[in-house]
PDB file of C-alpha atoms in Angstrom:
ATOM      1  CA  MET A   1      18.721   3.224   4.817  1.00 41.00           C
ATOM      2  CA  HIS A   2      19.376   6.910   5.504  1.00 38.00           C
ATOM      3  CA  GLU A   3      16.474   9.309   5.845  1.00 49.00           C
ATOM      4  CA  LYS A   4      16.158  12.129   3.339  1.00 45.00           C
ATOM      5  CA  ALA A   5      15.623  15.732   4.193  1.00 34.00           C
ATOM      6  CA  GLY A   6      12.068  16.521   5.253  1.00 40.00           C
ATOM      7  CA  GLN A   7      10.067  18.193   2.493  1.00 40.00           C
ATOM      8  CA  ASP A   8       8.641  20.757   4.932  1.00 43.00           C
ATOM      9  CA  GLY A   9      12.196  22.069   5.362  1.00 35.00           C
ATOM     10  CA  GLY A  10      15.081  20.866   7.498  1.00 32.00           C
ATOM     11  CA  ALA A  11      16.197  17.334   8.199  1.00 30.00           C
ATOM     12  CA  ALA A  12      13.663  14.602   8.713  1.00 37.00           C
ATOM     13  CA  THR A  13      13.563  13.657  12.381  1.00 37.00           C
ATOM     14  CA  THR A  14      14.099  10.155  13.681  1.00 40.00           C
ATOM     15  CA  PRO A  15      11.043   8.500  15.280  1.00 39.00           C
ATOM     16  CA  THR A  16      11.186   8.496  19.063  1.00 40.00           C
ATOM     17  CA  ASP A  17      10.804   4.737  19.391  1.00 47.00           C
ATOM     18  CA  PRO A  18      12.179   2.816  16.378  1.00 53.00           C
ATOM     19  CA  ALA A  19      11.698  -0.419  18.345  1.00 64.00           C
ATOM     20  CA  ASP A  20       7.927   0.054  17.932  1.00 81.00           C
ATOM     21  CA  PRO A  21       7.444   0.333  14.142  1.00 85.00           C
ATOM     22  CA  PRO A  22       3.664   1.006  14.137  1.00 89.00           C
ATOM     23  CA  ALA A  23       3.951   3.757  16.743  1.00 91.00           C
ATOM     24  CA  ALA A  24       6.923   5.294  14.933  1.00 92.00           C
ATOM     25  CA  ALA A  25       5.015   5.184  11.639  1.00 95.00           C
ATOM     26  CA  LEU A  26       1.944   6.782  13.190  1.00 96.00           C
ATOM     27  CA  GLU A  27       4.058   9.512  14.767  1.00 96.00           C
ATOM     28  CA  ARG A  28       5.657  10.294  11.415  1.00 96.00           C
ATOM     29  CA  ALA A  29       2.296  10.294   9.616  1.00 97.00           C
ATOM     30  CA  LEU A  30       0.871  12.715  12.163  1.00 97.00           C
ATOM     31  CA  ARG A  31       3.876  14.991  11.724  1.00 96.00           C
ATOM     32  CA  LEU A  32       3.159  15.077   7.994  1.00 96.00           C
ATOM     33  CA  LEU A  33      -0.493  15.812   8.667  1.00 96.00           C
ATOM     34  CA  HIS A  34       0.281  18.682  11.003  1.00 95.00           C
ATOM     35  CA  GLY A  35       3.144  20.116   8.955  1.00 92.00           C
ATOM     36  CA  ARG A  36       2.824  23.148   6.733  1.00 81.00           C
ATOM     37  CA  ALA A  37       1.652  21.155   3.711  1.00 73.00           C
ATOM     38  CA  GLY A  38      -0.907  19.234   5.764  1.00 69.00           C
ATOM     39  CA  ARG A  39      -2.506  22.416   6.998  1.00 71.00           C
ATOM     40  CA  THR A  40      -3.076  23.776   3.508  1.00 68.00           C
ATOM     41  CA  GLY A  41      -3.587  20.760   1.294  1.00 85.00           C
ATOM     42  CA  ARG A  42      -4.014  17.001   1.065  1.00 96.00           C
ATOM     43  CA  ILE A  43      -1.080  14.760   1.914  1.00 97.00           C
ATOM     44  CA  ILE A  44      -0.555  11.613  -0.175  1.00 98.00           C
ATOM     45  CA  LEU A  45       1.617   9.084   1.661  1.00 98.00           C
ATOM     46  CA  GLY A  46       2.900   6.048  -0.235  1.00 98.00           C
ATOM     47  CA  LEU A  47       3.926   2.637   1.080  1.00 98.00           C
ATOM     48  CA  ALA A  48       6.010   0.397  -1.189  1.00 98.00           C
ATOM     49  CA  GLY A  49       7.605  -2.982  -0.676  1.00 97.00           C
ATOM     50  CA  PRO A  50       7.631  -6.629  -1.732  1.00 97.00           C
ATOM     51  CA  PRO A  51       4.554  -8.890  -1.590  1.00 97.00           C
ATOM     52  CA  ALA A  52       3.287  -9.673   1.946  1.00 95.00           C
ATOM     53  CA  ALA A  53       5.636  -7.204   3.641  1.00 95.00           C
ATOM     54  CA  GLY A  54       2.683  -5.709   5.539  1.00 94.00           C
ATOM     55  CA  LYS A  55       1.840  -2.655   3.439  1.00 96.00           C
ATOM     56  CA  SER A  56      -1.945  -3.050   3.545  1.00 95.00           C
ATOM     57  CA  THR A  57      -1.931  -3.814   7.262  1.00 94.00           C
ATOM     58  CA  LEU A  58       0.174  -0.745   8.008  1.00 95.00           C
ATOM     59  CA  ALA A  59      -2.017   1.432   5.761  1.00 97.00           C
ATOM     60  CA  ARG A  60      -5.211   0.301   7.509  1.00 96.00           C
ATOM     61  CA  TYR A  61      -3.608   0.870  10.914  1.00 96.00           C
ATOM     62  CA  LEU A  62      -2.507   4.389  10.008  1.00 97.00           C
ATOM     63  CA  VAL A  63      -5.902   5.308   8.569  1.00 98.00           C
ATOM     64  CA  ASP A  64      -7.764   3.892  11.564  1.00 97.00           C
ATOM     65  CA  GLU A  65      -5.523   5.597  14.125  1.00 97.00           C
ATOM     66  CA  VAL A  66      -5.463   8.966  12.377  1.00 98.00           C
ATOM     67  CA  ASN A  67      -9.257   8.926  12.099  1.00 98.00           C
ATOM     68  CA  ARG A  68      -9.575   7.950  15.758  1.00 98.00           C
ATOM     69  CA  ARG A  69      -7.362  10.832  16.850  1.00 97.00           C
ATOM     70  CA  GLU A  70      -8.278  13.502  14.302  1.00 97.00           C
ATOM     71  CA  GLY A  71     -11.894  12.710  13.419  1.00 98.00           C
ATOM     72  CA  PRO A  72     -13.777  10.555  10.869  1.00 98.00           C
ATOM     73  CA  ASP A  73     -12.544  10.621   7.267  1.00 98.00           C
ATOM     74  CA  THR A  74      -9.445  12.669   8.092  1.00 98.00           C
ATOM     75  CA  ALA A  75      -7.508   9.804   6.475  1.00 98.00           C
ATOM     76  CA  ALA A  76      -8.424   7.394   3.678  1.00 98.00           C
ATOM     77  CA  HIS A  77      -6.938   4.269   2.087  1.00 98.00           C
ATOM     78  CA  LEU A  78      -6.169   3.963  -1.636  1.00 98.00           C
ATOM     79  CA  PRO A  79      -4.733   0.477  -2.343  1.00 98.00           C
ATOM     80  CA  LEU A  80      -3.112  -0.488  -5.637  1.00 98.00           C
ATOM     81  CA  ASP A  81      -4.704  -3.923  -5.130  1.00 98.00           C
ATOM     82  CA  GLY A  82      -8.062  -2.400  -6.091  1.00 98.00           C
ATOM     83  CA  PHE A  83      -6.657  -2.121  -9.606  1.00 98.00           C
ATOM     84  CA  HIS A  84      -5.960  -5.831 -10.070  1.00 98.00           C
ATOM     85  CA  LEU A  85      -7.344  -6.935 -13.405  1.00 98.00           C
ATOM     86  CA  SER A  86     -10.346  -9.204 -12.975  1.00 98.00           C
ATOM     87  CA  ASN A  87      -9.897 -12.938 -13.404  1.00 97.00           C
ATOM     88  CA  THR A  88     -11.896 -12.670 -16.635  1.00 98.00           C
ATOM     89  CA  GLN A  89      -9.360 -10.225 -18.061  1.00 98.00           C
ATOM     90  CA  LEU A  90      -6.404 -12.223 -16.746  1.00 98.00           C
ATOM     91  CA  ASP A  91      -7.765 -15.341 -18.457  1.00 98.00           C
ATOM     92  CA  ARG A  92      -8.263 -13.387 -21.681  1.00 98.00           C
ATOM     93  CA  LEU A  93      -4.655 -12.195 -21.542  1.00 98.00           C
ATOM     94  CA  GLY A  94      -3.249 -15.548 -20.424  1.00 98.00           C
ATOM     95  CA  LEU A  95      -1.906 -13.966 -17.214  1.00 98.00           C
ATOM     96  CA  ARG A  96      -3.852 -15.784 -14.498  1.00 95.00           C
ATOM     97  CA  THR A  97      -0.729 -17.510 -13.167  1.00 93.00           C
ATOM     98  CA  ARG A  98       1.075 -14.166 -13.066  1.00 96.00           C
ATOM     99  CA  LYS A  99      -1.512 -12.473 -10.848  1.00 96.00           C
ATOM    100  CA  GLY A 100       0.258  -9.794  -8.833  1.00 97.00           C
ATOM    101  CA  ALA A 101       2.923  -9.070 -11.464  1.00 97.00           C
ATOM    102  CA  PRO A 102       3.080  -5.506 -12.839  1.00 97.00           C
ATOM    103  CA  GLU A 103       1.272  -6.373 -16.054  1.00 98.00           C
ATOM    104  CA  THR A 104      -1.749  -7.730 -14.117  1.00 98.00           C
ATOM    105  CA  PHE A 105      -2.779  -4.289 -12.820  1.00 98.00           C
ATOM    106  CA  ASP A 106      -4.601  -1.380 -14.414  1.00 98.00           C
ATOM    107  CA  ALA A 107      -1.583   0.730 -13.505  1.00 98.00           C
ATOM    108  CA  TRP A 108      -2.608   3.792 -15.505  1.00 98.00           C
ATOM    109  CA  GLY A 109      -6.060   3.711 -13.942  1.00 98.00           C
ATOM    110  CA  TYR A 110      -4.415   3.648 -10.531  1.00 98.00           C
ATOM    111  CA  ALA A 111      -2.185   6.601 -11.428  1.00 98.00           C
ATOM    112  CA  ALA A 112      -5.244   8.529 -12.621  1.00 98.00           C
ATOM    113  CA  LEU A 113      -7.064   7.971  -9.322  1.00 98.00           C
ATOM    114  CA  VAL A 114      -4.042   9.004  -7.260  1.00 98.00           C
ATOM    115  CA  THR A 115      -3.912  12.156  -9.385  1.00 98.00           C
ATOM    116  CA  ARG A 116      -7.579  12.817  -8.585  1.00 98.00           C
ATOM    117  CA  ALA A 117      -6.904  12.258  -4.892  1.00 98.00           C
ATOM    118  CA  ALA A 118      -4.070  14.781  -4.998  1.00 97.00           C
ATOM    119  CA  THR A 119      -5.875  17.490  -6.961  1.00 96.00           C
ATOM    120  CA  GLU A 120      -9.652  17.107  -6.575  1.00 96.00           C
ATOM    121  CA  ARG A 121     -11.023  18.495  -3.324  1.00 94.00           C
ATOM    122  CA  PHE A 122     -14.716  19.303  -3.842  1.00 95.00           C
ATOM    123  CA  ARG A 123     -16.414  15.930  -4.369  1.00 97.00           C
ATOM    124  CA  ASP A 124     -16.304  12.407  -2.987  1.00 98.00           C
ATOM    125  CA  ILE A 125     -13.815  10.082  -4.670  1.00 98.00           C
ATOM    126  CA  TYR A 126     -14.655   6.369  -4.579  1.00 98.00           C
ATOM    127  CA  VAL A 127     -11.784   3.903  -4.336  1.00 98.00           C
ATOM    128  CA  PRO A 128     -11.776   0.199  -5.289  1.00 98.00           C
ATOM    129  CA  ASP A 129     -10.219  -2.565  -3.213  1.00 98.00           C
ATOM    130  CA  PHE A 130      -9.341  -6.234  -3.599  1.00 97.00           C
ATOM    131  CA  ASP A 131     -11.406  -8.916  -1.872  1.00 95.00           C
ATOM    132  CA  ARG A 132      -9.237 -11.905  -1.018  1.00 89.00           C
ATOM    133  CA  ASP A 133     -12.249 -14.117  -0.333  1.00 89.00           C
ATOM    134  CA  LEU A 134     -13.615 -13.452  -3.824  1.00 92.00           C
ATOM    135  CA  ASP A 135     -10.116 -13.199  -5.316  1.00 92.00           C
ATOM    136  CA  GLU A 136     -11.414 -10.239  -7.331  1.00 97.00           C
ATOM    137  CA  PRO A 137     -11.265  -6.424  -7.242  1.00 98.00           C
ATOM    138  CA  ILE A 138     -14.416  -4.697  -6.023  1.00 98.00           C
ATOM    139  CA  ALA A 139     -15.591  -1.161  -6.683  1.00 98.00           C
ATOM    140  CA  ALA A 140     -16.004   1.700  -4.215  1.00 98.00           C
ATOM    141  CA  ARG A 141     -15.081   0.014  -0.918  1.00 97.00           C
ATOM    142  CA  HIS A 142     -13.224   3.130   0.233  1.00 98.00           C
ATOM    143  CA  ILE A 143     -14.041   6.816  -0.034  1.00 98.00           C
ATOM    144  CA  ILE A 144     -11.979   9.998  -0.005  1.00 98.00           C
ATOM    145  CA  ARG A 145     -14.127  12.852   1.281  1.00 98.00           C
ATOM    146  CA  PRO A 146     -13.598  16.531   0.429  1.00 97.00           C
ATOM    147  CA  HIS A 147     -12.278  17.130   3.969  1.00 96.00           C
ATOM    148  CA  THR A 148      -9.884  14.145   3.879  1.00 98.00           C
ATOM    149  CA  ARG A 149      -6.382  15.457   4.582  1.00 97.00           C
ATOM    150  CA  LEU A 150      -4.283  12.275   4.428  1.00 98.00           C
ATOM    151  CA  VAL A 151      -4.514   9.544   1.799  1.00 98.00           C
ATOM    152  CA  VAL A 152      -2.411   6.435   2.383  1.00 98.00           C
ATOM    153  CA  THR A 153      -1.782   4.588  -0.857  1.00 98.00           C
ATOM    154  CA  GLU A 154       0.191   1.361  -1.011  1.00 98.00           C
ATOM    155  CA  GLY A 155       1.360  -1.235  -3.470  1.00 98.00           C
ATOM    156  CA  ASN A 156       4.315  -3.350  -4.517  1.00 98.00           C
ATOM    157  CA  TYR A 157       5.444  -1.142  -7.373  1.00 98.00           C
ATOM    158  CA  LEU A 158       5.305   2.428  -6.085  1.00 98.00           C
ATOM    159  CA  ALA A 159       9.111   2.688  -5.846  1.00 98.00           C
ATOM    160  CA  VAL A 160       9.773   1.288  -9.334  1.00 98.00           C
ATOM    161  CA  PRO A 161      11.475   3.927 -11.544  1.00 97.00           C
ATOM    162  CA  ALA A 162       9.251   3.379 -14.581  1.00 97.00           C
ATOM    163  CA  ALA A 163       5.973   4.686 -15.954  1.00 96.00           C
ATOM    164  CA  PRO A 164       3.355   5.091 -14.565  1.00 97.00           C
ATOM    165  CA  TRP A 165       4.843   4.599 -11.091  1.00 98.00           C
ATOM    166  CA  GLN A 166       7.056   7.672 -11.534  1.00 97.00           C
ATOM    167  CA  THR A 167       3.911   9.735 -12.129  1.00 96.00           C
ATOM    168  CA  VAL A 168       2.538   8.526  -8.798  1.00 98.00           C
ATOM    169  CA  ARG A 169       5.866   9.155  -7.045  1.00 98.00           C
ATOM    170  CA  GLY A 170       5.689  12.790  -8.056  1.00 97.00           C
ATOM    171  CA  LEU A 171       2.377  13.143  -6.189  1.00 97.00           C
ATOM    172  CA  LEU A 172       3.568  11.624  -2.914  1.00 98.00           C
ATOM    173  CA  ARG A 173       4.630  13.719   0.048  1.00 97.00           C
ATOM    174  CA  GLU A 174       6.691  10.764   1.232  1.00 98.00           C
ATOM    175  CA  LEU A 175       7.264   7.197   0.098  1.00 98.00           C
ATOM    176  CA  TRP A 176       8.070   4.617   2.768  1.00 98.00           C
ATOM    177  CA  TRP A 177       9.581   1.196   2.228  1.00 97.00           C
ATOM    178  CA  VAL A 178       7.867  -1.568   4.216  1.00 96.00           C
ATOM    179  CA  GLU A 179      10.036  -4.633   4.736  1.00 91.00           C
ATOM    180  CA  ALA A 180       9.811  -8.029   6.411  1.00 91.00           C
ATOM    181  CA  HIS A 181      12.211 -10.974   6.420  1.00 91.00           C
ATOM    182  CA  ASP A 182      11.853 -13.248   3.382  1.00 93.00           C
ATOM    183  CA  THR A 183      10.883 -16.229   5.526  1.00 94.00           C
ATOM    184  CA  VAL A 184       8.127 -14.190   7.196  1.00 92.00           C
ATOM    185  CA  ARG A 185       6.797 -13.050   3.830  1.00 94.00           C
ATOM    186  CA  ALA A 186       6.896 -16.612   2.489  1.00 94.00           C
ATOM    187  CA  GLU A 187       4.815 -17.825   5.438  1.00 94.00           C
ATOM    188  CA  ARG A 188       2.297 -15.024   4.915  1.00 94.00           C
ATOM    189  CA  LEU A 189       2.086 -15.726   1.181  1.00 95.00           C
ATOM    190  CA  LEU A 190       1.591 -19.428   1.840  1.00 95.00           C
ATOM    191  CA  ARG A 191      -1.327 -18.654   4.202  1.00 94.00           C
ATOM    192  CA  ARG A 192      -2.736 -16.155   1.699  1.00 91.00           C
ATOM    193  CA  HIS A 193      -2.744 -18.630  -1.193  1.00 92.00           C
ATOM    194  CA  ARG A 194      -3.927 -21.592   0.884  1.00 92.00           C
ATOM    195  CA  SER A 195      -6.849 -19.469   2.171  1.00 89.00           C
ATOM    196  CA  THR A 196      -8.244 -19.337  -1.391  1.00 84.00           C
ATOM    197  CA  GLY A 197      -8.240 -23.132  -1.684  1.00 88.00           C
ATOM    198  CA  GLU A 198      -4.851 -23.759  -3.287  1.00 90.00           C
ATOM    199  CA  THR A 199      -2.935 -26.861  -2.328  1.00 95.00           C
ATOM    200  CA  ARG A 200       0.321 -26.404  -0.481  1.00 95.00           C
ATOM    201  CA  GLU A 201       2.266 -27.601  -3.521  1.00 95.00           C
ATOM    202  CA  SER A 202       0.470 -25.163  -5.815  1.00 93.00           C
ATOM    203  CA  ALA A 203       0.928 -22.270  -3.369  1.00 94.00           C
ATOM    204  CA  GLU A 204       4.648 -22.953  -2.980  1.00 95.00           C
ATOM    205  CA  GLN A 205       5.025 -23.096  -6.753  1.00 95.00           C
ATOM    206  CA  ARG A 206       3.195 -19.771  -7.112  1.00 94.00           C
ATOM    207  CA  ILE A 207       5.488 -18.153  -4.545  1.00 96.00           C
ATOM    208  CA  ALA A 208       8.608 -19.458  -6.302  1.00 96.00           C
ATOM    209  CA  VAL A 209       7.705 -18.525  -9.875  1.00 96.00           C
ATOM    210  CA  ASN A 210       5.656 -15.352  -9.315  1.00 96.00           C
ATOM    211  CA  ASP A 211       5.733 -13.741  -5.861  1.00 97.00           C
ATOM    212  CA  HIS A 212       9.459 -14.103  -5.265  1.00 96.00           C
ATOM    213  CA  PRO A 213      10.499 -12.647  -8.647  1.00 97.00           C
ATOM    214  CA  ASN A 214       8.060  -9.774  -8.147  1.00 97.00           C
ATOM    215  CA  GLY A 215       9.667  -9.051  -4.782  1.00 97.00           C
ATOM    216  CA  GLU A 216      13.157  -9.073  -6.269  1.00 97.00           C
ATOM    217  CA  TYR A 217      11.976  -6.748  -9.038  1.00 98.00           C
ATOM    218  CA  VAL A 218      10.831  -4.050  -6.606  1.00 98.00           C
ATOM    219  CA  ARG A 219      13.633  -4.379  -4.058  1.00 97.00           C
ATOM    220  CA  PRO A 220      16.088  -1.910  -5.709  1.00 97.00           C
ATOM    221  CA  GLY A 221      13.456   0.811  -5.253  1.00 97.00           C
ATOM    222  CA  ALA A 222      14.048   0.768  -1.494  1.00 97.00           C
ATOM    223  CA  ALA A 223      17.043   3.050  -1.928  1.00 97.00           C
ATOM    224  CA  GLY A 224      14.832   5.817  -3.320  1.00 97.00           C
ATOM    225  CA  CYS A 225      12.333   5.828  -0.446  1.00 98.00           C
ATOM    226  CA  ASP A 226      12.193   8.415   2.324  1.00 98.00           C
ATOM    227  CA  TRP A 227      12.031   5.985   5.228  1.00 97.00           C
ATOM    228  CA  ALA A 228      12.174   2.231   5.916  1.00 95.00           C
ATOM    229  CA  VAL A 229       9.533   0.650   8.163  1.00 91.00           C
ATOM    230  CA  PRO A 230      10.291  -2.813   9.581  1.00 69.00           C
ATOM    231  CA  SER A 231       6.980  -4.640   9.752  1.00 60.00           C
ATOM    232  CA  GLY A 232       7.780  -7.736  11.744  1.00 54.00           C
ATOM    233  CA  HIS A 233       5.129  -6.984  14.371  1.00 61.00           C
ATOM    234  CA  LEU A 234       2.244  -5.107  12.800  1.00 65.00           C
ATOM    235  CA  PRO A 235      -1.055  -4.753  14.670  1.00 57.00           C
ATOM    236  CA  SER A 236      -4.467  -5.684  13.373  1.00 54.00           C
ATOM    237  CA  ALA A 237      -6.548  -2.797  12.061  1.00 50.00           C
ATOM    238  CA  THR A 238      -9.763  -2.046  13.936  1.00 52.00           C
ATOM    239  CA  ASP A 239     -11.731  -4.134  11.421  1.00 51.00           C
ATOM    240  CA  GLY A 240      -9.812  -7.176  12.677  1.00 46.00           C
ATOM    241  CA  ARG A 241      -7.808  -7.793   9.509  1.00 49.00           C
ATOM    242  CA  THR A 242      -4.090  -8.365   9.700  1.00 43.00           C
ATOM    243  CA  VAL A 243      -1.300  -9.540   7.432  1.00 40.00           C
ATOM    244  CA  LEU A 244      -2.154 -12.470   5.203  1.00 39.00           C
TER     245      LEU A 244
END
């Protein structure tokens, strides 16, 4: 994938060490933060990609490292996964087996919160997350403070050219595509589903009929992203979580 021109003017530069994806991603995020737009406003950085590519892990790493270098709450995390419909609502809609598909998210609610993050600077903004142990969304795990300058938002569908994802795309300073080999993602998805108590047979069926089609649905959006991040070797965030 070719890089697009940098939105601060001029061509986007190539990371100094593309063999180290996390370091290259952090370097690029810091350049955004210290660019002209970062000095005068809040930067919204998006991460898109197929299920289990490593988007959440990369987002947590970037937020942790930026906060370590620049000070607490300089960066914040806004995951699409916080807008999963609850299992109660999925059961009501008959969508429990499709969990993770586009129609199983409060997508417009997500777009509204990203809009708040981009435009609202004088009060705390609380951000929901998804708890994989509970298998449910939970309220207010994350917070965007008035002095937060970088918000990293991530989700499968951010590069999809349809409403409301296009609304979100218009608010992003950059959108990166996070990729991992299909066999790596399948292994991660298998661990993820087995960790909630599913049998191996059930987990493999879920990957085949739900996760894989969702990944194929978002894949054409890679061409519209500003940068591609290979995620084969992502680090754990400081809270100890890594790719599942």
